[in-house]
Tab-separated table of C-alpha atoms in Angstrom:
chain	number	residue	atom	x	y	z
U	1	UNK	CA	-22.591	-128.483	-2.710
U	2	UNK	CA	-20.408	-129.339	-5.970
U	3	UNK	CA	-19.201	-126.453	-7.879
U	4	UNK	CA	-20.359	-128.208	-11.457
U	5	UNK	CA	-23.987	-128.738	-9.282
U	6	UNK	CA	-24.260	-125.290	-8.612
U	7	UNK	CA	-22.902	-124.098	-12.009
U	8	UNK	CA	-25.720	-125.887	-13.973
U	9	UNK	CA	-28.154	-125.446	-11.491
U	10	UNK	CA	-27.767	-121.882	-12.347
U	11	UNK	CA	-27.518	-121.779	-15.733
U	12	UNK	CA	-30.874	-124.216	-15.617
U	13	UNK	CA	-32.403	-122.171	-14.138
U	14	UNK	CA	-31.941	-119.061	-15.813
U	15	UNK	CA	-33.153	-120.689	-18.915
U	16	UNK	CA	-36.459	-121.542	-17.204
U	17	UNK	CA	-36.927	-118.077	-16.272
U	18	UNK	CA	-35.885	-116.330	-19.255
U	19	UNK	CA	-37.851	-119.149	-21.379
U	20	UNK	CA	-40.990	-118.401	-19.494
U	21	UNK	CA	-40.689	-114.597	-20.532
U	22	UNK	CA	-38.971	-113.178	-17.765
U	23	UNK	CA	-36.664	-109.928	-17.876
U	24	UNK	CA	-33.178	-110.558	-17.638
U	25	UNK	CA	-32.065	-108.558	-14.611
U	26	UNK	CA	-35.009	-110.675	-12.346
U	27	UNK	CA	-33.898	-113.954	-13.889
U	28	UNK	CA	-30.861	-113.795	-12.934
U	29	UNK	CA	-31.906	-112.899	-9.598
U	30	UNK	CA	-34.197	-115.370	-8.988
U	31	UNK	CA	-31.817	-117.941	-10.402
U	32	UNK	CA	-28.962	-116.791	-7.943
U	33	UNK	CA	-31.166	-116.765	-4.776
U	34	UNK	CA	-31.746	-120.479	-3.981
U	35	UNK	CA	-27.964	-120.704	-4.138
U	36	UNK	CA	-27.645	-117.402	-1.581
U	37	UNK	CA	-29.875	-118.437	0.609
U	38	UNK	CA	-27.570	-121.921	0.993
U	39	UNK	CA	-24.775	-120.094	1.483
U	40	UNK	CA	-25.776	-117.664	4.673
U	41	UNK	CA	-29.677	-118.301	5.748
U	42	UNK	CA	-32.924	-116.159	4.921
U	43	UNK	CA	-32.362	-113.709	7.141
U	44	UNK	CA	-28.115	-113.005	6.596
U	45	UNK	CA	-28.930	-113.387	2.879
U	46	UNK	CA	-31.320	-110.396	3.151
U	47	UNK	CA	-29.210	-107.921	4.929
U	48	UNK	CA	-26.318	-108.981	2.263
U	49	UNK	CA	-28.340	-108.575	-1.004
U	50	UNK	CA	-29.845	-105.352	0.005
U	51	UNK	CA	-26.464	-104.044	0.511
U	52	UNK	CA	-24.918	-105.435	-2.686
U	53	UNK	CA	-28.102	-104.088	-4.474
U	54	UNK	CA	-26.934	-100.743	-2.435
U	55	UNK	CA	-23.680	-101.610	-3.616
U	56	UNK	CA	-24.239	-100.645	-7.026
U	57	UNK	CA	-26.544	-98.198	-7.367
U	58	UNK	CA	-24.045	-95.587	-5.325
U	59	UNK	CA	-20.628	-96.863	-6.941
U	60	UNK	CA	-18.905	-94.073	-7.844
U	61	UNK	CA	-17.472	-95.478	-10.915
U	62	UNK	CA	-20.717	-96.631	-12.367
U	63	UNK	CA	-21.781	-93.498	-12.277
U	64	UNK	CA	-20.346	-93.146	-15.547
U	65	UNK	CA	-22.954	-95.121	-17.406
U	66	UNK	CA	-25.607	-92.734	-17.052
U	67	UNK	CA	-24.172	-89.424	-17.684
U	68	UNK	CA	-22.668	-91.441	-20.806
U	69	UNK	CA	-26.301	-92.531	-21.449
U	70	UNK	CA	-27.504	-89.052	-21.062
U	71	UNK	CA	-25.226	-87.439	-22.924
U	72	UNK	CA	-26.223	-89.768	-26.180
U	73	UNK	CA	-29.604	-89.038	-25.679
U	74	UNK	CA	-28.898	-85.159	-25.728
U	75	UNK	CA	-27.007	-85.755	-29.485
U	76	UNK	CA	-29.817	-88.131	-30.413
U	77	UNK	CA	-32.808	-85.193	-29.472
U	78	UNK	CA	-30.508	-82.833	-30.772
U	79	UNK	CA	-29.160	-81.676	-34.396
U	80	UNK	CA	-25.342	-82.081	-33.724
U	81	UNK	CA	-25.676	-85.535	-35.273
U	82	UNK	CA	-27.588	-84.901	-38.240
U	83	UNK	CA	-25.384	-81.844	-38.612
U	84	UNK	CA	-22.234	-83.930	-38.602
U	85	UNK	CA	-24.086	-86.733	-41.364
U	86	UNK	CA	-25.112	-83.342	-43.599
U	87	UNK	CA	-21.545	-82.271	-43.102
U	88	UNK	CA	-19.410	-85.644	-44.041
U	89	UNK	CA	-22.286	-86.110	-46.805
U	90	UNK	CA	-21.942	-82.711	-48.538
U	91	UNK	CA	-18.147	-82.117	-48.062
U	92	UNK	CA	-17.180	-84.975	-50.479
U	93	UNK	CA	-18.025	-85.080	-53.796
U	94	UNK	CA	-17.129	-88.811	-54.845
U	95	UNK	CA	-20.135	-91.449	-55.974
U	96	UNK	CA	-21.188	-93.125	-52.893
U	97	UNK	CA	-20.496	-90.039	-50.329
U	98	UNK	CA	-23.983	-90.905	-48.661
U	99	UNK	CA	-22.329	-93.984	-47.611
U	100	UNK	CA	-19.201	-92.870	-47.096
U	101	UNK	CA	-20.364	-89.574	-44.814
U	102	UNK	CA	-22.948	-92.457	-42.943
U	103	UNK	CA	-19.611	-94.514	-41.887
U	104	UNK	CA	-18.197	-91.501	-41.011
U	105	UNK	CA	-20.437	-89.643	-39.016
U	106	UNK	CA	-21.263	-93.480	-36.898
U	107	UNK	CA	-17.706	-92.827	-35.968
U	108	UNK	CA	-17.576	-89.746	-34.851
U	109	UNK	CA	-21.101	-90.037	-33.189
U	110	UNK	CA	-19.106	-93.402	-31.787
U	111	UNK	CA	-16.175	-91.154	-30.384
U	112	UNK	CA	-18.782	-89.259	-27.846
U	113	UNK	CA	-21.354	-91.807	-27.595
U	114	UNK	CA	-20.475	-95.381	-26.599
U	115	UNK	CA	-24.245	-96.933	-27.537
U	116	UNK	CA	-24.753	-99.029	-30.695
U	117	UNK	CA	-28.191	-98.665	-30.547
U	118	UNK	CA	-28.452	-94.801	-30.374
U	119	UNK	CA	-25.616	-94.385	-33.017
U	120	UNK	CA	-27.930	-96.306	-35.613
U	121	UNK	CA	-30.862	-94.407	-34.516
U	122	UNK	CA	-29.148	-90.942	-34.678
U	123	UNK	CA	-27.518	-91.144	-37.741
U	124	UNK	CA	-29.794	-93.534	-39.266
U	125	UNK	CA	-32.622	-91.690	-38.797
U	126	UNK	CA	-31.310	-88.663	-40.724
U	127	UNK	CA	-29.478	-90.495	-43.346
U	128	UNK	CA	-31.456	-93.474	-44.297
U	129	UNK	CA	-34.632	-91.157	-45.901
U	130	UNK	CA	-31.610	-88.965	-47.665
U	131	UNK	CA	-29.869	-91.977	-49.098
U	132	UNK	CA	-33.243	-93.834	-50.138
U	133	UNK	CA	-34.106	-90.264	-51.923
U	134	UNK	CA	-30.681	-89.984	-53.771
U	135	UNK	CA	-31.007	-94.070	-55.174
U	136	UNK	CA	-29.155	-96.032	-52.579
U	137	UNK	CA	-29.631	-99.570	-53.095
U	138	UNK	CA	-31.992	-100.581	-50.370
U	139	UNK	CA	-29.398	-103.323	-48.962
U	140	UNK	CA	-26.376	-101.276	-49.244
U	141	UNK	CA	-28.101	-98.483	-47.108
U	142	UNK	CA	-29.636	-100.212	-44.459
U	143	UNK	CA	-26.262	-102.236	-44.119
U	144	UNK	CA	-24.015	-99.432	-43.783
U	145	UNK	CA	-26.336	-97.797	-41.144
U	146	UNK	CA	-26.631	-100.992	-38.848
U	147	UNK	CA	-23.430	-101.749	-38.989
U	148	UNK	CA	-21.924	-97.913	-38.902
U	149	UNK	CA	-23.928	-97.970	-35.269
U	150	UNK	CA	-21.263	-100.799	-33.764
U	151	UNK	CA	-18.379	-98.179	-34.212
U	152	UNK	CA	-20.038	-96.387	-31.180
U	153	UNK	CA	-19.458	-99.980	-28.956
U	154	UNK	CA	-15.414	-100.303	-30.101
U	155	UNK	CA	-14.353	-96.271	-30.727
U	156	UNK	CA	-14.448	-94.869	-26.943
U	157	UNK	CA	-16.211	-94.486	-24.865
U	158	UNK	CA	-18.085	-97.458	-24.961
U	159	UNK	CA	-20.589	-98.513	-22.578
U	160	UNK	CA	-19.756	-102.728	-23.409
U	161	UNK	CA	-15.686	-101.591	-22.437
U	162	UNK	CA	-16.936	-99.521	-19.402
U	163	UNK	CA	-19.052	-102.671	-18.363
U	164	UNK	CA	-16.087	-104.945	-18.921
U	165	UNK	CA	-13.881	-103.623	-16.734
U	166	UNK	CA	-15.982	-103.272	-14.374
U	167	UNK	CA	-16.721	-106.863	-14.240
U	168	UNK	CA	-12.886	-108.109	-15.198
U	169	UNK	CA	-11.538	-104.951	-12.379
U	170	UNK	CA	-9.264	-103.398	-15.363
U	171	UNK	CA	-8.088	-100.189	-16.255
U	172	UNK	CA	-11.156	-98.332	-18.227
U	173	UNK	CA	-8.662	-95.821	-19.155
U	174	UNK	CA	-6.788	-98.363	-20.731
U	175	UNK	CA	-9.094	-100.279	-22.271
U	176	UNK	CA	-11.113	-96.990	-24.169
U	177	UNK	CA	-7.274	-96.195	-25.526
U	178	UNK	CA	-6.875	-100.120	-26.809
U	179	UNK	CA	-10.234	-99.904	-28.769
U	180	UNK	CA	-9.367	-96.324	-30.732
U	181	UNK	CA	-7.137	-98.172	-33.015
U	182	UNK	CA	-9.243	-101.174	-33.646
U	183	UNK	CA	-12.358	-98.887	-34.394
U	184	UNK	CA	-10.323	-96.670	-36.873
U	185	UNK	CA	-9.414	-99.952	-38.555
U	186	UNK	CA	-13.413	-100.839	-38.898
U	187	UNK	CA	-14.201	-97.704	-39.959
U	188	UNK	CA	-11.905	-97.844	-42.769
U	189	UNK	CA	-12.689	-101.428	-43.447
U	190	UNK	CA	-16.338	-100.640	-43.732
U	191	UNK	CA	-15.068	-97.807	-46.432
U	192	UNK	CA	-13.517	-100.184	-48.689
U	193	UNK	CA	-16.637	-102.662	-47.875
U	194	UNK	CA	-18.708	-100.193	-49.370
U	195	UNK	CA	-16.142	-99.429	-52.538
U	196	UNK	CA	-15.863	-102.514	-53.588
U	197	UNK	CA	-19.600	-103.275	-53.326
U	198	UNK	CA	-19.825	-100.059	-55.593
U	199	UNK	CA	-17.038	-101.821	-57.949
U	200	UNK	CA	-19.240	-104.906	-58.457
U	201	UNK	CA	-23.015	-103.729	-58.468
U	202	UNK	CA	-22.473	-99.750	-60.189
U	203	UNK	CA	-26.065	-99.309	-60.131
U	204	UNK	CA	-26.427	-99.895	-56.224
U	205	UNK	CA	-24.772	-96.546	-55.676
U	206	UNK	CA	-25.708	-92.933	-57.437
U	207	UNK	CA	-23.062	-90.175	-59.107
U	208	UNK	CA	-22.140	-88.134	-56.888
U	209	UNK	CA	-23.866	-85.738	-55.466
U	210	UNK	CA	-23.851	-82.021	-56.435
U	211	UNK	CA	-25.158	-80.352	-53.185
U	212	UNK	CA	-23.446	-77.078	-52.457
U	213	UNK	CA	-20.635	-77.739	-50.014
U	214	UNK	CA	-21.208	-76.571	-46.482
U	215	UNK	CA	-20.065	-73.302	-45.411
U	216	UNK	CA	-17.311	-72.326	-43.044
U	217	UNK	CA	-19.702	-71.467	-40.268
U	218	UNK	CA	-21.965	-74.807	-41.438
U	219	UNK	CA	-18.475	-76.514	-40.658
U	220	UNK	CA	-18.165	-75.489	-37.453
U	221	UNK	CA	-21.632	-75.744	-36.205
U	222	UNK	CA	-21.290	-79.401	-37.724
U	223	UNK	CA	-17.675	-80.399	-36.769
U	224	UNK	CA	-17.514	-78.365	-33.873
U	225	UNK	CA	-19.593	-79.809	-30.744
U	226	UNK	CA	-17.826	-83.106	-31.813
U	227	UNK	CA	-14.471	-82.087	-31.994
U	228	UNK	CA	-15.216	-80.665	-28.448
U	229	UNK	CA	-17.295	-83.229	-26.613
U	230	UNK	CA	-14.341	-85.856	-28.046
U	231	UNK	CA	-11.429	-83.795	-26.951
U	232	UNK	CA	-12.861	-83.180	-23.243
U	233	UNK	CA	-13.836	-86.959	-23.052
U	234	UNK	CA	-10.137	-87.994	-24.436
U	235	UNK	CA	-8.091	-85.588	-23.246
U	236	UNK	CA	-9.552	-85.863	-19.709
U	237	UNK	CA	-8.822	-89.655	-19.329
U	238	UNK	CA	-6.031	-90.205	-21.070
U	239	UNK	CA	-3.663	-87.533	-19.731
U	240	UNK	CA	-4.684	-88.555	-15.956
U	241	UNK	CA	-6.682	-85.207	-15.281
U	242	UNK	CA	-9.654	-86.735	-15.003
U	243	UNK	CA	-11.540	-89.898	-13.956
U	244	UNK	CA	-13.949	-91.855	-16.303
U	245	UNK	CA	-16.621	-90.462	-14.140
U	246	UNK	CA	-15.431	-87.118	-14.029
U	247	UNK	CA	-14.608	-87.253	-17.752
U	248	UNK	CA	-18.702	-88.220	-18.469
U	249	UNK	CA	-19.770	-85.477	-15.729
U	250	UNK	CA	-17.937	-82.598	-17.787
U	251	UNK	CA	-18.646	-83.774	-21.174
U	252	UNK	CA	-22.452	-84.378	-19.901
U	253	UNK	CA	-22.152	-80.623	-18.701
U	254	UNK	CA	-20.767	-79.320	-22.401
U	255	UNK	CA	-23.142	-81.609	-24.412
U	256	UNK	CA	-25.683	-79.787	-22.906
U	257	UNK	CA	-24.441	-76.536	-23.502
U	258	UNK	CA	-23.863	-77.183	-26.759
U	259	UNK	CA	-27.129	-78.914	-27.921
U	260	UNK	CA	-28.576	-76.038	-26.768
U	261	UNK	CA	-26.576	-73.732	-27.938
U	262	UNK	CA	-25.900	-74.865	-31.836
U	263	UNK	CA	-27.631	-77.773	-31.745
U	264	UNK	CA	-31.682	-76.638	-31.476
U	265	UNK	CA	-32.387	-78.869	-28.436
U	266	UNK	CA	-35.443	-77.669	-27.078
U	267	UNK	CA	-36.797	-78.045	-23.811
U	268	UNK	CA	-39.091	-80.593	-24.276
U	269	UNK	CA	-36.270	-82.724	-25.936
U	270	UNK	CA	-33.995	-82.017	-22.550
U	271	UNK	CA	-36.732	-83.481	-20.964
U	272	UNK	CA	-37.252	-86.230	-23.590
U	273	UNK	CA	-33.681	-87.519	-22.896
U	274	UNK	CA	-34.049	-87.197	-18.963
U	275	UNK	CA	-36.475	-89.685	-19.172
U	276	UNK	CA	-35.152	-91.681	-21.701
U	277	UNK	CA	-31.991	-91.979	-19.646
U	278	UNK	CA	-33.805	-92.818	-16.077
U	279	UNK	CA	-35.660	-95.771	-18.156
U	280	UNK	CA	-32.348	-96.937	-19.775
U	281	UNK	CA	-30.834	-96.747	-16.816
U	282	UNK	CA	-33.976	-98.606	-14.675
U	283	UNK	CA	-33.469	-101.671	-17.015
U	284	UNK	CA	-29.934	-101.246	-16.588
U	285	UNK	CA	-29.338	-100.766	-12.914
U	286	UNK	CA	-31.215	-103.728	-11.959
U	287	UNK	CA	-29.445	-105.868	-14.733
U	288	UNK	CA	-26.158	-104.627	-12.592
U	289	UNK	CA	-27.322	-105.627	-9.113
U	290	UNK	CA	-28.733	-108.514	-10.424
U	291	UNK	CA	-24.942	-109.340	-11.912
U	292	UNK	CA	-23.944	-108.557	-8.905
U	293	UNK	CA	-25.687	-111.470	-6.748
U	294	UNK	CA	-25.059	-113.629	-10.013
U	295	UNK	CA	-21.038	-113.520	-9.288
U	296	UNK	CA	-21.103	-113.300	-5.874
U	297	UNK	CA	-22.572	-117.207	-5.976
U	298	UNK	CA	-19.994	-117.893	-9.037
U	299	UNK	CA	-17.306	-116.342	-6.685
U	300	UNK	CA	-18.786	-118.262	-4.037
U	301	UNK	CA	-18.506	-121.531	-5.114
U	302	UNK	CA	-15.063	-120.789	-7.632
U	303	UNK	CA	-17.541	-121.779	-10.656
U	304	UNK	CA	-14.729	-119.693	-13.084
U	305	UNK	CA	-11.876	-120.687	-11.563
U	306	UNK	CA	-13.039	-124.558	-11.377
U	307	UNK	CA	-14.184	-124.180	-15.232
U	308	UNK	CA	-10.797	-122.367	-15.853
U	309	UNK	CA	-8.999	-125.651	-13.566
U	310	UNK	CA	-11.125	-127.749	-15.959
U	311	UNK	CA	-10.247	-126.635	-19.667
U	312	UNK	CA	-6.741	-126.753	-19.141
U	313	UNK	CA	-6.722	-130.023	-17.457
U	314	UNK	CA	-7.663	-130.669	-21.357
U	315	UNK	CA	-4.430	-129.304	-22.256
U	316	UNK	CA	-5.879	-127.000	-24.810
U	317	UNK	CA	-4.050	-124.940	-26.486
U	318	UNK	CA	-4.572	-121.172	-25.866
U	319	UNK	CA	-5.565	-120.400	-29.445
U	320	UNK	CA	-8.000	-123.410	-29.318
U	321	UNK	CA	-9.931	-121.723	-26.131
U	322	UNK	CA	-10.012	-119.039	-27.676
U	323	UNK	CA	-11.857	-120.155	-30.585
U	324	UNK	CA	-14.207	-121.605	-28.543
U	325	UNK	CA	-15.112	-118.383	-26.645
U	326	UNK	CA	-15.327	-116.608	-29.765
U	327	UNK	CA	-17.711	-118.943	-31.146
U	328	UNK	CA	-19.486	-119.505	-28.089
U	329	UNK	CA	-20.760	-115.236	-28.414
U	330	UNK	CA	-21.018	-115.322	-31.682
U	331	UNK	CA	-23.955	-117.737	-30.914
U	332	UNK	CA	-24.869	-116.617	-27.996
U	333	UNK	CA	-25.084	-113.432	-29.065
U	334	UNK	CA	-28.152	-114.351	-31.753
U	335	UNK	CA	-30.249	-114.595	-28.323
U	336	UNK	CA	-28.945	-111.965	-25.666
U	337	UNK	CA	-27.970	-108.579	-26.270
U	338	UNK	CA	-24.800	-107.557	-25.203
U	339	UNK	CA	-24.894	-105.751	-21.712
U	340	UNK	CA	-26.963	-109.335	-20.432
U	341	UNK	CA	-23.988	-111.502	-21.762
U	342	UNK	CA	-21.486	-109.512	-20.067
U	343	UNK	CA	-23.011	-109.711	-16.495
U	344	UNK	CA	-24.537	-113.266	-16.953
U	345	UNK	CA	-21.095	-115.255	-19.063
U	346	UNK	CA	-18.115	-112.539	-18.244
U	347	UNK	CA	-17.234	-113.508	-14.957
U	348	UNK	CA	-16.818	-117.331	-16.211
U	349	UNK	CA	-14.793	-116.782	-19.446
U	350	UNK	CA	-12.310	-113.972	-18.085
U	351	UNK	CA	-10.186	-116.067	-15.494
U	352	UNK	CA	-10.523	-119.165	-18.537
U	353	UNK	CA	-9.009	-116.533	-20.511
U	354	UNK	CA	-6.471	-115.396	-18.281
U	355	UNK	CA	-5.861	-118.475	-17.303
U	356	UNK	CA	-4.952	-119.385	-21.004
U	357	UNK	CA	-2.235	-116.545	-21.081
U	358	UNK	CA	-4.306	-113.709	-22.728
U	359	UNK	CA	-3.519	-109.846	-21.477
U	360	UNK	CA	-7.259	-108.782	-20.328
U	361	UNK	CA	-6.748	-105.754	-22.171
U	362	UNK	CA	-6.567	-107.211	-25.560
U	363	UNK	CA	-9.031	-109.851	-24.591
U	364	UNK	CA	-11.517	-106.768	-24.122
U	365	UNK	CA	-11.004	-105.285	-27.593
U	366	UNK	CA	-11.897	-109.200	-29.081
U	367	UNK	CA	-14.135	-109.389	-26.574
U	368	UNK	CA	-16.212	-106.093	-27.752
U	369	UNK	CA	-15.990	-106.927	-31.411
U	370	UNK	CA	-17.761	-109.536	-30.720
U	371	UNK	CA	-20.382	-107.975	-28.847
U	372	UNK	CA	-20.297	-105.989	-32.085
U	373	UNK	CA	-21.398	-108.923	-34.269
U	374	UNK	CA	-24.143	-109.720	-32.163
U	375	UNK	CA	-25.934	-106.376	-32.520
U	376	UNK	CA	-26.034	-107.654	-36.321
U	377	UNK	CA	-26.931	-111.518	-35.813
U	378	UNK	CA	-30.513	-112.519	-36.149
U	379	UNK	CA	-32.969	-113.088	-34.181
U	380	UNK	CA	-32.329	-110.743	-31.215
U	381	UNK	CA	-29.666	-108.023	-33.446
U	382	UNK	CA	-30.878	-104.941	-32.173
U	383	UNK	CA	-29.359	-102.814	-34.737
U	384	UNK	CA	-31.129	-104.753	-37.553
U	385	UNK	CA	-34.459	-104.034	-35.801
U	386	UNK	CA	-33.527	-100.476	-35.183
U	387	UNK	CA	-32.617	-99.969	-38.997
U	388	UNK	CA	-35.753	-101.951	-40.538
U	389	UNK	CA	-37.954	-99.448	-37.927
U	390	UNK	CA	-36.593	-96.420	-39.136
U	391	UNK	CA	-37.532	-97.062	-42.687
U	392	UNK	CA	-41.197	-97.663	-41.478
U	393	UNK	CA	-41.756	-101.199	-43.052
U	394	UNK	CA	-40.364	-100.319	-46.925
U	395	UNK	CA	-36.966	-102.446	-46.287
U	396	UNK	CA	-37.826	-105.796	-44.943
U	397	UNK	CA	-35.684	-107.397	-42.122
U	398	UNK	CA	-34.167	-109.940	-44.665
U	399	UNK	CA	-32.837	-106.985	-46.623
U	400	UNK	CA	-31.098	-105.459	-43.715
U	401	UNK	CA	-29.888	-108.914	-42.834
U	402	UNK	CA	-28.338	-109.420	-46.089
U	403	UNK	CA	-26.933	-105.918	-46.558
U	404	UNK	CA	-25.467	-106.736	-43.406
U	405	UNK	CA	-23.381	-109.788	-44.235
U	406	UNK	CA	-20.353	-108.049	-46.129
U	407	UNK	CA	-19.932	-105.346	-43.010
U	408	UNK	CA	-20.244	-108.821	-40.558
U	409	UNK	CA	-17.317	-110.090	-42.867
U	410	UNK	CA	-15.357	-106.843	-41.904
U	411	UNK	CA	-15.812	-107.534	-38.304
U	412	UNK	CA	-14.373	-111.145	-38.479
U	413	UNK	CA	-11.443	-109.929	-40.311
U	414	UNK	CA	-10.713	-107.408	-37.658
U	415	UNK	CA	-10.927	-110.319	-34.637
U	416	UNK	CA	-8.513	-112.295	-37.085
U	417	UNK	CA	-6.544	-109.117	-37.529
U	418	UNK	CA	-6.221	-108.391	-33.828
U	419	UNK	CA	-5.347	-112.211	-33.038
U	420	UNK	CA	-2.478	-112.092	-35.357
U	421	UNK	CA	-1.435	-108.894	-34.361
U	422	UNK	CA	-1.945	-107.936	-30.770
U	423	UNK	CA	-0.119	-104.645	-30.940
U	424	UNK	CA	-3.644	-102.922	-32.800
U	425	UNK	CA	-4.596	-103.283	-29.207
U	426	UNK	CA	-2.119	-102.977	-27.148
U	427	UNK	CA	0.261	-100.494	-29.035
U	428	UNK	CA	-1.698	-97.703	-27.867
U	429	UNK	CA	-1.920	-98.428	-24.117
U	430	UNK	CA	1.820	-99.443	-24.057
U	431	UNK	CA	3.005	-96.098	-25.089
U	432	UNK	CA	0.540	-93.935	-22.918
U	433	UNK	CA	1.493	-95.798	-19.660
């Protein structure tokens, strides 16, 4: 069998599926096994995907994604993230500090939580009522909120970079350190975002806000479980004491502590997020060992590395691929969510992307960004979805869409950014080796 017959035959078929309605994880499944059971026989094909499946459900390094899971959860039941919104609201008195504190806080929420989703839930859910009390325009709000949750996929950890180099086999270490500069960038790009949009529509954005500033001890209790859970989860990886696992296992360990502790977690909301995490991690664990069987019949049949063969028998330029790849997610992306396109498109595009020249690393970091903008693209951007549900119906999806758009712009300006200027990625890494 053809490589290019087995390529479409799989991506044909995991249309069907998904068209007719199907999850992702059993599409791609069910799409892969015709091709499996041509390669070794019913019986051999059995015995190999139950121990694939096996595979990944006792991998140490995946272990990771649900202690990072959990530990998001925790924050999101807890008050350490409204705590850090009231605290980067009320310590700066400038007009627009809402919006301000709400890019700030998605940051720092982003720098111990590597979900989009739960970032724009977390901090959304505490600062969208406060800013539609002080006079936010309704657009301007709900923008900075859905976007504000994508700094949690780009500043590490982030689950999309933890998935990536698991499917790419590259440094995770690394690639969390090649994404803290890029995300810092955003965050400050989505600051002047919101001061120009003050500049040109005054009345979309309140006077500051005279709130009595927070108190030392308010500081603390804000600032503080952040500052730690951060440090432990940074310091941990990047100075070689600990393992990405081992990193999430300890920081897991002192989330709880802490939400407990100065956060008012109650029991009920320990439980919440134990549950919350086995059913995130239910969908998620089968999408992986379906991803799993996926590549192996890629691998199989050298799908990537015949695609790879293919596009430069073109004689493309490197900059031209990588247009189309970026392109190619940015519309894809309107129909999957993010952790599906990595297992399902990754193990095609990296080797056409090494291949082309490109240092995986700094392929990641473009790579994520991306991921970033489809969180935001209708139909399927989660975060729009997430934002519009929060403010129970009174800001329709269009104006979440549209107060979207400048904060997109941001995002497009970074890629361009990071193109130009590789060393925003790969500075970092370079000097930590």
């Amino acid at each position: 069998m053809e490589w290019y017959h087995v390529g479409l035959g799989l991506l044909a078929l995991l249309v069907v599926f998904i068209g007719i309605g199907l999850p992702i994880p059993f599409a791609l499944a069910l799409a892969s096994m015709p091709f499996l059971l041509h390669i070794q026989g019913w019986s051999t094909a059995l015995v190999s995907t139950e121990l694939k499946l096996w595979g990944v459900w006792i991998d140490y390094v995946l272990l990771a994604v649900p202690l990072f899971v959990f530990l998001g959860e925790l924050i999101g039941r807890s008050n350490i993230g409204a705590n850090l919104y009231q605290l980067m609201h009320r310590g700066v008195r400038v007009k627009g500090s809402a919006a301000y504190g709400s890019i700030a806080a998605c940051a720092g929420f982003g720098a111990v939580c590597g979900s989009s989703m739960v970032g724009s839930l977390t901090i959304g859910g505490v600062a969208l009522p406060e800013m539609t009390k002080l006079g936010y325009n309704k657009r301007l709000s709900s923008g900075v909120l859905a976007a504000g949750g994508t700094l949690s996929v780009l500043i590490p950890p982030s689950l999309i970079l933890l998935f990536y180099g698991i499917v790419t086999d590259t440094s995770i270490g690394e690639l969390f350190i090649a994404g803290v500069i890029p995300g810092l960038l955003l965050t400050l790009l989505f600051a002047v975002t919101v001061f120009i949009w003050g500049r040109m529509y005054p009345s979309h954005i309140p006077g500051a806000d005279n709130a009595p500033r927070p108190s030392v001890r308010e500081f603390l209790i804000a600032f503080g479980p952040i500052f730690l859970i951060g440090l432990v989860i940074t310091v941990s990886i990047y100075a070689g004491i600990a393992t990405p696992t081992e990193a999430a296992a300890v920081s897991a360990l002192l989330t709880t502590i802490l939400a407990f502790a100065v956060g008012g977690l109650t029991v009920r909301g320990f439980n919440e997020a134990l549950f919350a995490t086995m059913r995130t991690m239910g969908y998620l664990g089968l999408l992986l060992s379906a991803g799993i069987l996926f590549g192996f019949v890629l691998t199989y049949y050298r799908v990537p590395q015949e695609v790879s063969e293919l596009f430069l028998s073109y004689n493309l330029s490197p900059v031209m691929v990588l247009a189309m790849v970026i392109v190619f997610y940015v519309i894809l992306g309107m129909f999957l969510e993010p952790v599906s396109m990595t297992f399902i498109t990754l193990p095609t595009i990296y080797p056409l992307m090494q291949a082309a020249g490109y240092d995986l690393i700094w392929f990641g970091i473009v790579y994520t960004i991306t991921m970033e903008i489809a969180v935001l693209t209708p139909p399927v951007g989660l975060n729009l979805y997430v934002i519009q549900g929060i403010s129970r119906g009174t800001i329709p999806i269009g104006d979440v869409i549209k107060g979207c758009l400048p904060f997109l712009a941001c995002m497009v300006l970074l890629i361009a950014m990071v193109i130009a200027i590789p060393g925003i990625a790969l500075w970092l890494p370079s000097i930590m080796k």
